[in-house]
Short mmCIF file of C-alpha atoms and ligand atoms in Angstrom, two decimals:
data_model
loop_
_atom_site.label_atom_id
_atom_site.label_comp_id
_atom_site.label_asym_id
_atom_site.label_seq_id
_atom_site.Cartn_x
_atom_site.Cartn_y
_atom_site.Cartn_z
CA MET A 21 13.48 -29.29 3.99
CA ALA A 22 16.49 -28.57 1.63
CA ASP A 23 17.20 -25.21 0.71
CA LYS A 24 17.11 -24.33 -2.98
CA ILE A 25 19.56 -22.49 -4.49
CA PHE A 26 18.75 -20.12 -7.33
CA ASN A 27 21.43 -18.29 -9.56
CA CYS A 28 20.23 -14.74 -10.42
CA PRO A 29 19.97 -14.18 -14.13
CA GLY A 30 20.80 -10.60 -13.84
CA CYS A 31 24.03 -10.56 -11.84
CA GLY A 32 24.81 -14.32 -11.25
CA ALA A 33 24.70 -14.28 -7.53
CA PHE A 34 23.54 -17.37 -5.53
CA ASN A 35 20.46 -16.83 -3.71
CA THR A 36 18.94 -19.55 -1.24
CA ALA A 37 15.12 -19.99 -0.92
CA VAL A 38 13.83 -21.75 2.10
CA LEU A 39 10.37 -21.44 2.35
CA GLU A 40 7.90 -24.18 0.84
CA ASN A 41 5.90 -21.68 -0.91
CA THR A 42 8.17 -19.17 -2.47
CA THR A 43 6.23 -16.60 -4.49
CA LEU A 44 9.07 -14.41 -5.10
CA LEU A 45 12.68 -14.22 -4.55
CA VAL A 46 14.49 -10.92 -5.19
CA CYS A 47 18.38 -10.80 -5.74
CA LYS A 48 20.24 -9.73 -2.48
CA ASN A 49 22.82 -8.49 -4.44
CA CYS A 50 21.08 -6.48 -7.55
CA CYS A 51 17.45 -6.52 -6.31
CA GLY A 52 16.57 -8.37 -9.62
CA ILE A 53 14.01 -11.00 -9.72
CA VAL A 54 15.61 -14.44 -9.19
CA PHE A 55 12.41 -16.63 -8.96
CA GLU A 56 8.75 -15.66 -9.40
CA ASN A 57 5.50 -17.59 -9.09
CA VAL A 58 3.36 -14.66 -8.86
CA ASP A 59 -0.41 -15.56 -9.57
CA SER A 60 -1.87 -12.38 -9.98
CA GLY A 61 -0.67 -12.00 -13.71
CA ILE A 62 1.32 -8.74 -12.73
CA LYS A 63 4.92 -9.12 -13.24
CA PRO A 64 6.64 -7.60 -10.20
CA VAL A 65 8.97 -4.73 -10.88
CA PRO A 66 11.94 -4.62 -8.38
CA ALA A 67 12.42 -1.56 -6.42
CA ARG A 68 14.71 -0.83 -3.58
CA VAL A 69 12.91 -0.83 -0.32
CA PRO A 70 13.31 2.76 1.13
CA ALA A 71 14.77 3.33 4.19
CA ASP A 72 12.44 3.77 7.26
CA TRP A 73 12.70 3.44 10.93
CA SER A 74 12.12 -0.31 11.26
CA PHE A 75 14.91 -2.11 13.55
CA VAL A 76 13.88 -5.43 12.03
CA GLN A 77 16.05 -6.74 8.96
CA LEU A 78 16.66 -9.80 6.93
CA ASN A 79 18.00 -12.60 9.24
CA THR A 80 16.44 -10.91 12.31
CA THR A 81 15.28 -14.02 14.43
CA GLY A 82 12.51 -14.25 17.08
CA GLU A 83 9.88 -16.42 18.58
CA TYR A 84 5.93 -16.75 18.45
CA ASP A 85 3.70 -19.10 19.93
CA GLY A 86 6.56 -21.42 20.96
CA ASN A 87 8.38 -21.45 17.58
CA THR A 88 11.62 -19.69 16.53
CA PHE A 89 11.56 -17.96 13.05
CA THR A 90 13.78 -15.91 10.88
CA VAL A 91 13.00 -13.11 8.61
CA VAL A 92 13.76 -13.96 5.07
CA GLY A 93 11.90 -11.25 3.16
CA ARG A 94 9.69 -8.33 3.41
CA VAL A 95 6.76 -6.39 1.52
CA ARG A 96 6.67 -2.88 2.20
CA LEU A 97 3.54 -0.94 1.84
CA GLN A 98 3.68 2.71 1.59
CA LEU A 99 0.34 4.06 2.62
CA ARG A 100 -0.97 7.62 2.48
CA ASN A 101 -0.13 8.45 6.16
CA ASP A 102 1.49 5.37 7.37
CA TYR A 103 3.56 2.26 6.24
CA LYS A 104 3.25 -1.31 6.79
CA ASN A 105 6.27 -3.85 6.92
CA PHE A 106 5.12 -7.21 6.02
CA TRP A 107 8.26 -9.32 7.14
CA CYS A 108 7.99 -12.74 5.77
CA CYS A 109 9.42 -15.23 8.21
CA VAL A 110 10.16 -18.87 7.99
CA LEU A 111 9.63 -21.45 10.49
CA LYS A 112 11.81 -24.53 11.29
CA ASN A 113 9.37 -26.49 9.07
CA GLY A 114 9.48 -24.21 5.80
CA LYS A 115 6.09 -22.87 6.77
CA SER A 116 5.69 -19.11 7.03
CA LEU A 117 4.27 -16.38 9.01
CA TRP A 118 4.04 -12.75 8.55
CA MET A 119 5.22 -10.13 11.16
CA MET A 120 3.37 -6.86 10.25
CA GLU A 121 5.27 -3.68 11.94
CA SER A 122 4.84 -0.24 11.68
CA PHE A 123 6.48 2.61 13.81
CA ALA A 124 7.37 -0.46 16.43
CA SER A 125 3.91 -1.66 16.67
CA PHE A 126 3.54 -5.44 15.62
CA ALA A 127 1.19 -8.15 14.82
CA VAL A 128 1.73 -11.71 13.50
CA PHE A 129 -0.53 -13.29 10.96
CA ILE A 130 -0.67 -16.86 10.03
CA PRO A 131 -1.27 -17.33 6.43
CA ASP A 132 -3.20 -17.44 4.24
CA TRP A 133 -5.50 -15.05 2.73
CA ILE A 134 -9.22 -15.58 3.06
CA ALA A 135 -11.96 -14.06 1.13
CA TYR A 136 -14.46 -11.56 2.75
CA ASN A 137 -17.71 -11.27 1.10
CA LYS A 138 -19.53 -8.77 2.74
CA GLY A 139 -18.65 -5.60 0.52
CA ILE A 140 -16.49 -2.56 0.91
CA SER A 141 -19.29 -0.82 2.66
CA HIS A 142 -18.55 -2.84 5.72
CA LEU A 143 -15.11 -1.66 5.81
CA HIS A 144 -14.50 1.54 7.42
CA ALA A 145 -12.99 3.46 10.50
CA ASP A 146 -15.43 2.55 13.53
CA ALA A 147 -17.50 0.17 11.62
CA SER A 148 -18.15 -3.44 13.28
CA ILE A 149 -16.63 -5.85 10.99
CA ARG A 150 -17.17 -9.73 11.66
CA VAL A 151 -15.09 -11.99 10.09
CA ARG A 152 -15.37 -15.83 10.92
CA ASN A 153 -16.24 -15.89 14.59
CA LEU A 154 -14.69 -12.47 15.37
CA ASN A 155 -16.25 -9.13 15.89
CA LEU A 156 -13.71 -6.48 15.02
CA ARG A 157 -13.80 -2.49 14.72
CA GLY A 158 -12.38 -0.98 11.86
CA GLU A 159 -9.47 1.17 12.56
CA TYR A 160 -8.52 2.98 9.22
CA VAL A 161 -8.76 2.68 5.39
CA GLU A 162 -5.66 3.72 3.69
CA LYS A 163 -4.80 3.65 0.11
CA CYS A 164 -1.48 2.00 -1.00
CA GLU A 165 0.72 4.25 -2.89
CA SER A 166 3.96 2.45 -3.29
CA VAL A 167 4.88 -1.16 -2.72
CA SER A 168 8.51 -2.73 -2.44
CA TYR A 169 9.91 -5.68 -1.67
CA GLU A 170 13.23 -7.74 -0.67
CA GLY A 171 14.32 -11.01 -0.15
CA GLU A 172 12.22 -14.22 -0.32
CA ILE A 173 8.28 -13.87 -0.04
CA ALA A 174 5.63 -16.68 0.50
CA HIS A 175 2.02 -16.35 -1.07
CA TRP A 176 1.43 -12.68 -1.84
CA LYS A 177 -0.47 -11.38 -4.58
CA LEU A 178 -0.17 -7.43 -4.10
CA PHE A 179 2.86 -6.26 -5.97
CA SER A 180 1.25 -3.03 -7.45
CA PRO A 181 -0.18 0.00 -5.52
CA GLY A 182 -3.49 1.27 -5.94
CA PHE A 183 -5.30 -1.00 -3.44
CA PHE A 184 -6.81 -0.10 -0.29
CA PHE A 185 -5.71 -1.51 2.94
CA VAL A 186 -7.94 -1.52 6.10
CA GLN A 187 -6.73 -2.71 9.56
CA ALA A 188 -9.29 -3.91 12.10
CA SER A 189 -9.01 -5.35 15.41
CA ARG A 190 -10.46 -6.37 18.61
CA SER A 191 -9.16 -4.98 21.88
CA GLU A 192 -5.57 -5.35 21.94
CA ASP A 193 -5.35 -8.89 20.39
CA ASP A 194 -6.94 -9.89 17.41
CA THR A 195 -6.51 -7.98 14.29
CA ALA A 196 -7.18 -8.14 10.66
CA ALA A 197 -5.42 -6.81 7.58
CA PHE A 198 -7.95 -6.48 4.44
CA VAL A 199 -6.77 -5.55 1.01
CA VAL A 200 -9.59 -4.38 -1.39
CA GLU A 201 -8.78 -4.40 -5.16
CA LYS A 202 -10.88 -4.33 -8.10
CA GLY A 203 -13.75 -5.08 -5.71
CA GLU A 204 -12.23 -8.11 -4.48
CA ILE A 205 -11.69 -8.27 -0.84
CA GLU A 206 -9.16 -10.57 1.16
CA CYS A 207 -8.04 -10.67 4.80
CA MET A 208 -5.56 -12.30 6.97
CA LEU A 209 -6.09 -12.78 10.56
CA GLY A 210 -3.47 -12.15 13.22
CA LYS A 211 -2.71 -11.07 16.55
CA LYS A 212 -1.25 -7.87 17.88
CA VAL A 213 1.85 -8.79 19.88
CA ASP A 214 4.07 -6.86 22.09
CA VAL A 215 7.47 -6.64 20.57
CA GLN A 216 9.20 -7.86 23.83
CA LYS A 217 7.34 -11.07 23.51
CA LEU A 218 8.76 -11.76 20.03
CA ASN A 219 12.36 -12.12 21.38
CA LEU A 220 13.85 -10.17 18.37
CA LYS A 221 17.57 -10.85 17.85
CA ASN A 222 20.08 -9.70 14.97
CA ILE A 223 18.02 -6.39 14.85
CA ILE A 224 19.50 -2.95 13.98
CA ALA A 225 20.75 -1.10 16.82
CA TRP A 226 19.81 2.42 17.47
CA ASN A 227 23.51 3.54 16.74
CA GLU A 228 23.44 1.71 13.53
CA TRP A 229 20.50 3.73 11.78
CA LYS A 230 21.58 5.80 8.98
ZN1 ZN B 134 21.22 -10.36 -8.86
#
């Protein structure tokens, strides 16, 4: 797939898009919006991603399920008591996957969002939650207090805070990330992954942390 090159309207820098379904491209130089195709009707407002303890960065590479990927963007959710980095990764064929990370725990989600129609009352910590053929257990519900993003983002709707984030899992493998906004509930299904198995390269070393 041919890369697409965009000229930032703010600073003139060239930015390259590599995903087949780019929703947002944030300028690597000035953090302005270079390209957007957001379907929620809310225009993203650029905000620099705050520093956190993550050792992943743009251009980190890894492996999942026999495929190599490269991190091209990130959506960071600041939750009330936690944070979640959704690292947007591109595969060789231009398709994407999300690597969710917080405090060195990792999960990989294969897009896309699916509707969950059973109602918010089913989503709480310790609840038994059934999605498709999976029986999951609610881990926690947190309100998202801010959203920031960088790089190139695949299909994603939530660029404004105020929604609720719910994680539910089954034992140590299957996991789901739910978002609840204005009564609508969607989730992505994925797998918890041991970070060693992702074979991440080009990560931030301990002594580079600022
Ligand atoms: Zn720019």
